[in-house]
Short mmCIF file of C-alpha atoms in Angstrom, two decimals:
data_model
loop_
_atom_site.label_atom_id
_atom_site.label_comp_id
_atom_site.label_asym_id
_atom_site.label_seq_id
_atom_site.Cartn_x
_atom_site.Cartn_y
_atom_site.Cartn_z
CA UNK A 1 108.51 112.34 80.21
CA UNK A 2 106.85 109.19 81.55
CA UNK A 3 105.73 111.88 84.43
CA UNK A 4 104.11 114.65 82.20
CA UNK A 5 102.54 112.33 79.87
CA UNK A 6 100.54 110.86 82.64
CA UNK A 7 99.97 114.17 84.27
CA UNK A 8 98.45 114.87 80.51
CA UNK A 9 96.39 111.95 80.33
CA UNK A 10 94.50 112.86 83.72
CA UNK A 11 93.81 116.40 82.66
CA UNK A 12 92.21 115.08 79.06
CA UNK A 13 90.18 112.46 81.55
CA UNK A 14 89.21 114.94 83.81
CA UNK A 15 87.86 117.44 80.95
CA UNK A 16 85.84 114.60 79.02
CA UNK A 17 83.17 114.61 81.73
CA UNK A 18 81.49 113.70 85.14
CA UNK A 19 81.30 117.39 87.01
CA UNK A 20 83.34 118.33 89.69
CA UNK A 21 83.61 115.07 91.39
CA UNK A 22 84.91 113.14 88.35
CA UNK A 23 87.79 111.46 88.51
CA UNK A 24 91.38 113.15 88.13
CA UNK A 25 94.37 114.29 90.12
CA UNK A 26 95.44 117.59 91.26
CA UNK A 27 97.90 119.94 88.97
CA UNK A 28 101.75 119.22 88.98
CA UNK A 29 102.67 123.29 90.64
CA UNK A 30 106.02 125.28 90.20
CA UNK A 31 107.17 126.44 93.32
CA UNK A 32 106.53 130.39 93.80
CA UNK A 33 108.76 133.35 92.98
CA UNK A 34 111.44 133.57 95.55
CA UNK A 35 110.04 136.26 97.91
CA UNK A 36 111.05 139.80 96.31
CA UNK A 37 113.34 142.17 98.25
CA UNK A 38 111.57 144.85 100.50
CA UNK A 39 111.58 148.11 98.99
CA UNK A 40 112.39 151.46 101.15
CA UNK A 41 110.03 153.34 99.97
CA UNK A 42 108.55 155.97 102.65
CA UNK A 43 104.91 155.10 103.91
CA UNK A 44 102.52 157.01 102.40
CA UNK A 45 101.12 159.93 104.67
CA UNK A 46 97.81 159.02 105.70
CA UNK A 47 95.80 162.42 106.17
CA UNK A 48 92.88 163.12 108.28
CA UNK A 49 89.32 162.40 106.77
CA UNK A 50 88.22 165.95 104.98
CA UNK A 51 84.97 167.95 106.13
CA UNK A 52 82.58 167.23 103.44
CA UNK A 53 79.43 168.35 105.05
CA UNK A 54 78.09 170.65 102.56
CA UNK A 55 78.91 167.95 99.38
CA UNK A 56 76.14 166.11 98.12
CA UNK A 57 77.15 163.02 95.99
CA UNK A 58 74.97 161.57 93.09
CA UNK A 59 75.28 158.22 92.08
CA UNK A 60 74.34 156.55 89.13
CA UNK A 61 73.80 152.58 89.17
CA UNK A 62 74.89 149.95 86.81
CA UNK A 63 72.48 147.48 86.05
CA UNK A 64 71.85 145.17 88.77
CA UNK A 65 72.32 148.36 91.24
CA UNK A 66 72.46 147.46 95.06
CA UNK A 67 72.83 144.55 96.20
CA UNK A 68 74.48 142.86 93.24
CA UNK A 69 76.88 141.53 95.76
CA UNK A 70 79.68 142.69 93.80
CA UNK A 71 80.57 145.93 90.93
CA UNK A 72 77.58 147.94 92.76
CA UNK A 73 77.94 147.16 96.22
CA UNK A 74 81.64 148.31 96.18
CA UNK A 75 81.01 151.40 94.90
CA UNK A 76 78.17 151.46 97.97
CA UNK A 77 80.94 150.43 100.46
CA UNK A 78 83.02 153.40 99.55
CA UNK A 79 80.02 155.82 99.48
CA UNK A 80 78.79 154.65 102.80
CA UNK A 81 82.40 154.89 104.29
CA UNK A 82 82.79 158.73 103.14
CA UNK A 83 79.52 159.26 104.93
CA UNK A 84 80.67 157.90 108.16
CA UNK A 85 83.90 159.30 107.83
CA UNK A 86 83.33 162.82 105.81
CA UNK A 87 79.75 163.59 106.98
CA UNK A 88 78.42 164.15 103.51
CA UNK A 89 75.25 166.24 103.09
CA UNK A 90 73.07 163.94 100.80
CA UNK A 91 73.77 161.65 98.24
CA UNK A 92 71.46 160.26 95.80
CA UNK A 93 70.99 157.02 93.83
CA UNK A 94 69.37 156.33 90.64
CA UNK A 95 69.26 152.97 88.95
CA UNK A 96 69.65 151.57 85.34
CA UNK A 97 67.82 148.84 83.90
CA UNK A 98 68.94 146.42 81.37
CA UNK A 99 68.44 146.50 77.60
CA UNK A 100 67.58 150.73 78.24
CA UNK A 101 68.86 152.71 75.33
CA UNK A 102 71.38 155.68 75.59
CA UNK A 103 69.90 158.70 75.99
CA UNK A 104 68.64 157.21 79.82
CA UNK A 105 72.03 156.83 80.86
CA UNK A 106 72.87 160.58 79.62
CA UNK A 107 69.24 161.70 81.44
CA UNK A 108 70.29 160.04 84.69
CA UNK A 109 73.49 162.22 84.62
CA UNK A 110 71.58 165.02 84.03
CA UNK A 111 69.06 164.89 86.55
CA UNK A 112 71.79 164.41 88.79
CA UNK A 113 73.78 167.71 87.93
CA UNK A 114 70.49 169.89 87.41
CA UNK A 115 69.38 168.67 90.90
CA UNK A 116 72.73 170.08 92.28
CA UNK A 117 74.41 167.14 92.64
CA UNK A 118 78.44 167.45 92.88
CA UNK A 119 80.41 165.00 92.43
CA UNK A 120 78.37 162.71 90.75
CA UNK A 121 79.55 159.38 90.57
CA UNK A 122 78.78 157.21 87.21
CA UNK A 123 79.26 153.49 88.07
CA UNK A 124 80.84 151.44 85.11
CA UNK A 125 82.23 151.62 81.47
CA UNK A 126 78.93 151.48 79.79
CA UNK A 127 78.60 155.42 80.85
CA UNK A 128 81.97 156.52 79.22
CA UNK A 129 79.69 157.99 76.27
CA UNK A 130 77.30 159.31 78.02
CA UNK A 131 79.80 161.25 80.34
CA UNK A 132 81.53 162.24 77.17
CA UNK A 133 77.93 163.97 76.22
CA UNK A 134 76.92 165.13 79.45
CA UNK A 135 80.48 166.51 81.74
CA UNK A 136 80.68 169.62 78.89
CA UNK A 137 77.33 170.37 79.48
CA UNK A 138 77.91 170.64 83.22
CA UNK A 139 81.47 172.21 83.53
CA UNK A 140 80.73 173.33 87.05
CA UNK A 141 79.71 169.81 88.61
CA UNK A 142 82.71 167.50 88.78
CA UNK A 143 82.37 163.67 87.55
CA UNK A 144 83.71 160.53 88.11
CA UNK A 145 83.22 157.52 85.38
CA UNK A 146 84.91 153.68 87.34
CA UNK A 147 86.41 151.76 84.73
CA UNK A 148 87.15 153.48 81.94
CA UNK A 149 89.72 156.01 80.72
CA UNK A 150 87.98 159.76 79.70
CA UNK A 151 91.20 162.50 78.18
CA UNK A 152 90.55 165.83 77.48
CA UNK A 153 87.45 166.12 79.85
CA UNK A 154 89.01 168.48 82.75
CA UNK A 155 85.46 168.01 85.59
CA UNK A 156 85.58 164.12 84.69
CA UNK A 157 88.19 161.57 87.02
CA UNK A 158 88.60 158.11 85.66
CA UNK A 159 88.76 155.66 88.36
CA UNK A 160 90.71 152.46 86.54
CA UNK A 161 92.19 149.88 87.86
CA UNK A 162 94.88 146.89 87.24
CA UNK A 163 91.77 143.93 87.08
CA UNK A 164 94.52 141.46 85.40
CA UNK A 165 97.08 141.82 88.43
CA UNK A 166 94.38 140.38 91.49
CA UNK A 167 92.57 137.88 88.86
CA UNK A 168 96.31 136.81 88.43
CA UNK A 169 96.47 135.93 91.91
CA UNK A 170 92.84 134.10 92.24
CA UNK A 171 94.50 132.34 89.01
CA UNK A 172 97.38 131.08 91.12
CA UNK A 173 94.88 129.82 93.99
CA UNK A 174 92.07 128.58 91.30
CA UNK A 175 95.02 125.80 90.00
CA UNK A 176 96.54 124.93 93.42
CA UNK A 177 93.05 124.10 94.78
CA UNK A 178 91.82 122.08 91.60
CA UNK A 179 91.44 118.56 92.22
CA UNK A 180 91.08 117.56 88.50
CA UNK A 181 93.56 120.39 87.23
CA UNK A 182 90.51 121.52 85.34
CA UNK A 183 89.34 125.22 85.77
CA UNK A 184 86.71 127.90 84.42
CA UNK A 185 86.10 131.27 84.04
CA UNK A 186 82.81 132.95 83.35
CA UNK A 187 82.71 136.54 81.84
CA UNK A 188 79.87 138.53 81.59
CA UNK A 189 79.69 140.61 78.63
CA UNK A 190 82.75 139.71 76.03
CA UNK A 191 84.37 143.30 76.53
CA UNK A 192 87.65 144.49 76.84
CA UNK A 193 87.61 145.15 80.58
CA UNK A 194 86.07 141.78 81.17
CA UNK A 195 88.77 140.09 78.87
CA UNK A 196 91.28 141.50 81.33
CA UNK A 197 89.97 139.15 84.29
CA UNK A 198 90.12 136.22 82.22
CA UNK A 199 94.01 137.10 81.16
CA UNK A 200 95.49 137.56 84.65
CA UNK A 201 92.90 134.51 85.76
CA UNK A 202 94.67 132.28 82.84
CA UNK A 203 98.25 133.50 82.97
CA UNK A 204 98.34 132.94 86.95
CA UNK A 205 96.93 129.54 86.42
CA UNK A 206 99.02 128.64 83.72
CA UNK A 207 101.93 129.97 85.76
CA UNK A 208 101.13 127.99 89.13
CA UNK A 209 100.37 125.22 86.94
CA UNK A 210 101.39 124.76 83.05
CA UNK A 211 99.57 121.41 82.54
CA UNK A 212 95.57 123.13 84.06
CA UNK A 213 92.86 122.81 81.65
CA UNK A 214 91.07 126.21 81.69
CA UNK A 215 87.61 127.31 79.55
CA UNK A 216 86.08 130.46 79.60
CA UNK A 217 83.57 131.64 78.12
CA UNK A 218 80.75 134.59 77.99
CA UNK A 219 77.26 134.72 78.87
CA UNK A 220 76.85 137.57 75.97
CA UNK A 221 78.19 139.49 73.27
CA UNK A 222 79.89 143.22 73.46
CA UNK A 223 76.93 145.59 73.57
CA UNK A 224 75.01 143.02 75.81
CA UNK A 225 74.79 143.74 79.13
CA UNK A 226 72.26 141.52 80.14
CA UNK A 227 75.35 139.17 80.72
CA UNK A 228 75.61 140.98 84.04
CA UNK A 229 72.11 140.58 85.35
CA UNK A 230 71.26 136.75 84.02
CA UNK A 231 71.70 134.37 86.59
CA UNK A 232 70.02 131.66 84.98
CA UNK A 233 71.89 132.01 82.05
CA UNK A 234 75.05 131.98 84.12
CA UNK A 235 74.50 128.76 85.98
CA UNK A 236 73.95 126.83 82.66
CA UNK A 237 77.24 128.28 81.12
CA UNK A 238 78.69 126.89 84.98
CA UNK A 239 77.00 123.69 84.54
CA UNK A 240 78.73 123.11 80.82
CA UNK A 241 82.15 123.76 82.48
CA UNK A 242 81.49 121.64 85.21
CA UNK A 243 80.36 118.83 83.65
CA UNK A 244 83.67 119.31 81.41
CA UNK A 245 85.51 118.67 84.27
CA UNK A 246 85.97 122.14 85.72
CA UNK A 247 85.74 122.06 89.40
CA UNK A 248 87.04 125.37 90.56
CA UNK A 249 85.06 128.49 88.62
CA UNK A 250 85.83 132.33 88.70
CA UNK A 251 83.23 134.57 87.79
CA UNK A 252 83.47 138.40 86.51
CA UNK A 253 79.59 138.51 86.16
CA UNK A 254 77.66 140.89 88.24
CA UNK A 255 74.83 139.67 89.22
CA UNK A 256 75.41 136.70 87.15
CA UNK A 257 77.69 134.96 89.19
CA UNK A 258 74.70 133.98 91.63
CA UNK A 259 74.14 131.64 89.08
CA UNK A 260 77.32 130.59 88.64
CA UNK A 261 77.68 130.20 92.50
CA UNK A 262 74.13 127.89 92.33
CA UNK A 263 75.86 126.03 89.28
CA UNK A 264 78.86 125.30 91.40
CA UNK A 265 77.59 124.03 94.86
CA UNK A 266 74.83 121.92 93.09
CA UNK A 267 78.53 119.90 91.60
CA UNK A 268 79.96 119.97 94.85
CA UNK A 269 82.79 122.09 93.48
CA UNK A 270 84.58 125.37 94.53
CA UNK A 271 83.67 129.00 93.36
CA UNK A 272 85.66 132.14 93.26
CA UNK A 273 84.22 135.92 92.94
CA UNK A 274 84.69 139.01 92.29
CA UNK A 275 85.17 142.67 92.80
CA UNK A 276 83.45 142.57 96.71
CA UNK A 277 84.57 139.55 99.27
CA UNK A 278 81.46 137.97 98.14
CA UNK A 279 82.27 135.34 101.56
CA UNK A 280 81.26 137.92 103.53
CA UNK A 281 78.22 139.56 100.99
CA UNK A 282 74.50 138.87 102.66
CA UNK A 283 72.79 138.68 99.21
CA UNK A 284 74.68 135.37 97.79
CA UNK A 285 75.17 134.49 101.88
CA UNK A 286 73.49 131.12 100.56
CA UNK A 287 76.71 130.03 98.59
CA UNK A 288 79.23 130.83 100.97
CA UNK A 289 80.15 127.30 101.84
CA UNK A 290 82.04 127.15 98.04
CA UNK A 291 83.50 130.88 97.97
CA UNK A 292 86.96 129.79 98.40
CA UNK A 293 88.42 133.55 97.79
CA UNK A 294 87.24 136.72 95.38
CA UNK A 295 89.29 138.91 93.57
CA UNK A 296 89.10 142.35 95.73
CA UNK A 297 88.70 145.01 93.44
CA UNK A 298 88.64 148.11 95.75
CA UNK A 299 86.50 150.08 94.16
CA UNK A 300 85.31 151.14 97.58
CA UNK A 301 89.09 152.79 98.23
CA UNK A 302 88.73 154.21 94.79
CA UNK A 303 85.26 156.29 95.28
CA UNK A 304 86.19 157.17 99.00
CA UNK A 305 89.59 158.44 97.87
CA UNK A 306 88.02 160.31 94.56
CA UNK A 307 85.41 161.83 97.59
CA UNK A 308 88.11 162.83 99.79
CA UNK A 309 89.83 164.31 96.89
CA UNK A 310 86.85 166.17 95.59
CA UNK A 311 86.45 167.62 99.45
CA UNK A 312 89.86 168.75 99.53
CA UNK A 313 89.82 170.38 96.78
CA UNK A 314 92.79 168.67 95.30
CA UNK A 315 92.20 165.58 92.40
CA UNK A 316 96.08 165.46 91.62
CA UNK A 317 96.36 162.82 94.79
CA UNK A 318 93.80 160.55 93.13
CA UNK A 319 96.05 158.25 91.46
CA UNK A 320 95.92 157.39 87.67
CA UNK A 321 95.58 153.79 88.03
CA UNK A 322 94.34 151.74 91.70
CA UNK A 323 96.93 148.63 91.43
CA UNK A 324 98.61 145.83 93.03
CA UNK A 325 101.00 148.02 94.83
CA UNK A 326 98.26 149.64 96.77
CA UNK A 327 96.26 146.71 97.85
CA UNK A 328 93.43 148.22 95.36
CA UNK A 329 93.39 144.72 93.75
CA UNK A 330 94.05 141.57 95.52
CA UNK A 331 92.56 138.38 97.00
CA UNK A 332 90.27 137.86 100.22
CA UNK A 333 90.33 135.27 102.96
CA UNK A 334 87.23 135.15 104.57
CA UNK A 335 86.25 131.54 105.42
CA UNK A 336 89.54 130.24 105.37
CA UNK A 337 89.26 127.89 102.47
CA UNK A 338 93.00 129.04 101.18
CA UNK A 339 95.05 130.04 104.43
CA UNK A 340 97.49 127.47 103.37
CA UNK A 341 98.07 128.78 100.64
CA UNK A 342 98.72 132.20 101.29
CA UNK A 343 102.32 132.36 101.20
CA UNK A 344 101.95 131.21 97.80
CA UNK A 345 99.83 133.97 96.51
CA UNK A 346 101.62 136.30 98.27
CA UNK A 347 104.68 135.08 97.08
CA UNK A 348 103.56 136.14 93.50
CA UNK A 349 101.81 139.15 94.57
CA UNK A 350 105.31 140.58 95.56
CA UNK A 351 106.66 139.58 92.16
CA UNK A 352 104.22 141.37 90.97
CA UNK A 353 104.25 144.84 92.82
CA UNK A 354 108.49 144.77 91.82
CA UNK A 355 108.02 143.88 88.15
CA UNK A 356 109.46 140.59 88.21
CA UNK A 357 106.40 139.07 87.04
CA UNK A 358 104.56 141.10 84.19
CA UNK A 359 100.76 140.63 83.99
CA UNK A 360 99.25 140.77 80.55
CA UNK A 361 95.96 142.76 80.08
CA UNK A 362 94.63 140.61 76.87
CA UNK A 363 94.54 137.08 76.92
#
């Protein structure tokens, strides 16, 4: 008791002020699931790249567009990878801007289907309504809408994915590599999807390390999304958890987290992203000397395999949710910052992909 009550007391110290180099200790850690059996499941057939010559893809931008260094650059990655791979005819980009009302979101889509364009590609939940409007309109051109579930629509594929299960993982590395056992998370619009990186980020802290201090907060409100593309705003929400004590900070913030990144090597402390191995992303190349690891959120496998579905002729192999199990959300290791700790996370990540651990979606 003597033990946990001390471990307590430099948690509360670490948390009451001084940035990331205050005073504190590391987190007391449980040891790791015990390494889960190997499973004998057949390998996956792995089938030639398609001819796709003739298709010409449309793609329409989330705010921030490319380079973001994260949610829009992965959906470039897999775009640029069909083209390499599939020979595509043309694509086309169009961007968004923040604050812009409805109706350009559903004019976007439409320019891209009247222009010919098929698939076309709509890059984040903020389109599900305007794909609702638009896909019945179009019943010819197929669609695809990333992040968010679309029933009854038969020419629109949602591409969704298991966000909780990777930021479960960076969770596990965020509390092992906390010197103060003080963490943070920084969302970018208060949203359902967004909530679901802070509760696999909290429950695979908390699980690494029970005693952690963890705050996270928002840079704006549902209905916001100028929380993805505010970069000042996201190094001052940084700079309040560091100066709380925080010293290791995940962001799910678009373009946001190059503020958070700023926030973070300014205290001398450690920073983890998201979606893209932002280590390795030339746009935030500036920070890379704090990226300890990002949460991989493959949403380049998801567009290239939705493309080399659409080219086949044959959506039914596009699967209804890119998870653990398929590597289409994990961690990176660029840089080397958590090599030693690898067998840890991957310790949990094969609890994970057998069920022993279950990762919540809601924090």
């Amino acid at each position: 008791m003597a033990g946990a009550l001390a471990l307590a007391g430099c948690a509360k110290d670490a948390r009451g002020g001084g940035g990331a180099g205050a005073a504190g200790e590391p987190c007391r850690t449980e040891q790791p699931p015990a390494a889960a059996l190997a499973t004998s499941e057949p390998a996956k057939e792995q089938l030639p790249p398609p001819d796709a010559s003739r298709m010409r893809v449309g793609l329409a931008f989330d705010i921030g567009g490319r380079g973001d260094a994260s949610f829009n650059d992965a959906t470039v990655a897999g775009l640029e990878r069909a083209k390499a791979e599939m020979g595509l005819a043309e694509t086309k980009e169009l961007d968004a801007a923040a604050g812009e009302p409805e109706d350009a979101k559903q004019t976007r889509l439409r320019q891209l289907a009247r222009e010919g364009f098929n698939p076309v590609v709509a890059v984040g939940y903020a389109y599900a309504d305007s794909v609702k409007a638009v896909a019945p309109e179009f019943p010819d051109t197929k669609f695809a809408l990333i992040d968010e579930n679309v029933e009854g629509i038969p020419n629109v594929t949602p591409l969704v994915f298991a966000e909780e299960q990777g930021s479960f993982l960076v969770g596990v590395l965020a509390a092992h590599k906390s010197q103060n056992c003080s963490i943070g998370f920084v969302g970018g619009v208060e949203t359902p999807l967004i909530k679901k990186f802070q509760a696999g980020f909290e429950q695979g802290a908390k699980a690494a390390a029970p005693d952690v201090e963890i705050e996270s907060d928002y840079l704006t409100p549902a209905g916001d999304f100028s929380g993805f593309q505010d970069p000042n705003k996201g190094s001052e929400v940084a700079q309040g958890q560091l100066d709380g004590g925080a010293d290791v900070i995940y962001h799910a913030a678009g373009a946001s987290g190059k503020g958070v990144f700023a926030a973070v090597q300014g205290a001398g402390g450690m920073a983890i992203g998201v979606d893209s191995d932002q280590y390795n992303q030339p746009t935030v190349a500036q920070y890379r000397d704090v990226i300890i690891t990002s949460m991989l959120k493959r949403i380049d496998l998801a567009v290239y395999d939705y493309l080399a579905a659409v080219a086949r002729d044959d959506l039914s192999s596009v699967p209804k949710k890119f998870d653990l199990s398929m590597d289409a959300v994990t961690y990176s290791t660029s840089g080397g910052k958590i090599d030693d700790l690898k067998p840890v996370a991957d310790a949990y990540k094969a609890a994970i992909a057998t069920g022993q651990i279950q990762v919540r979606d809601t924090p």
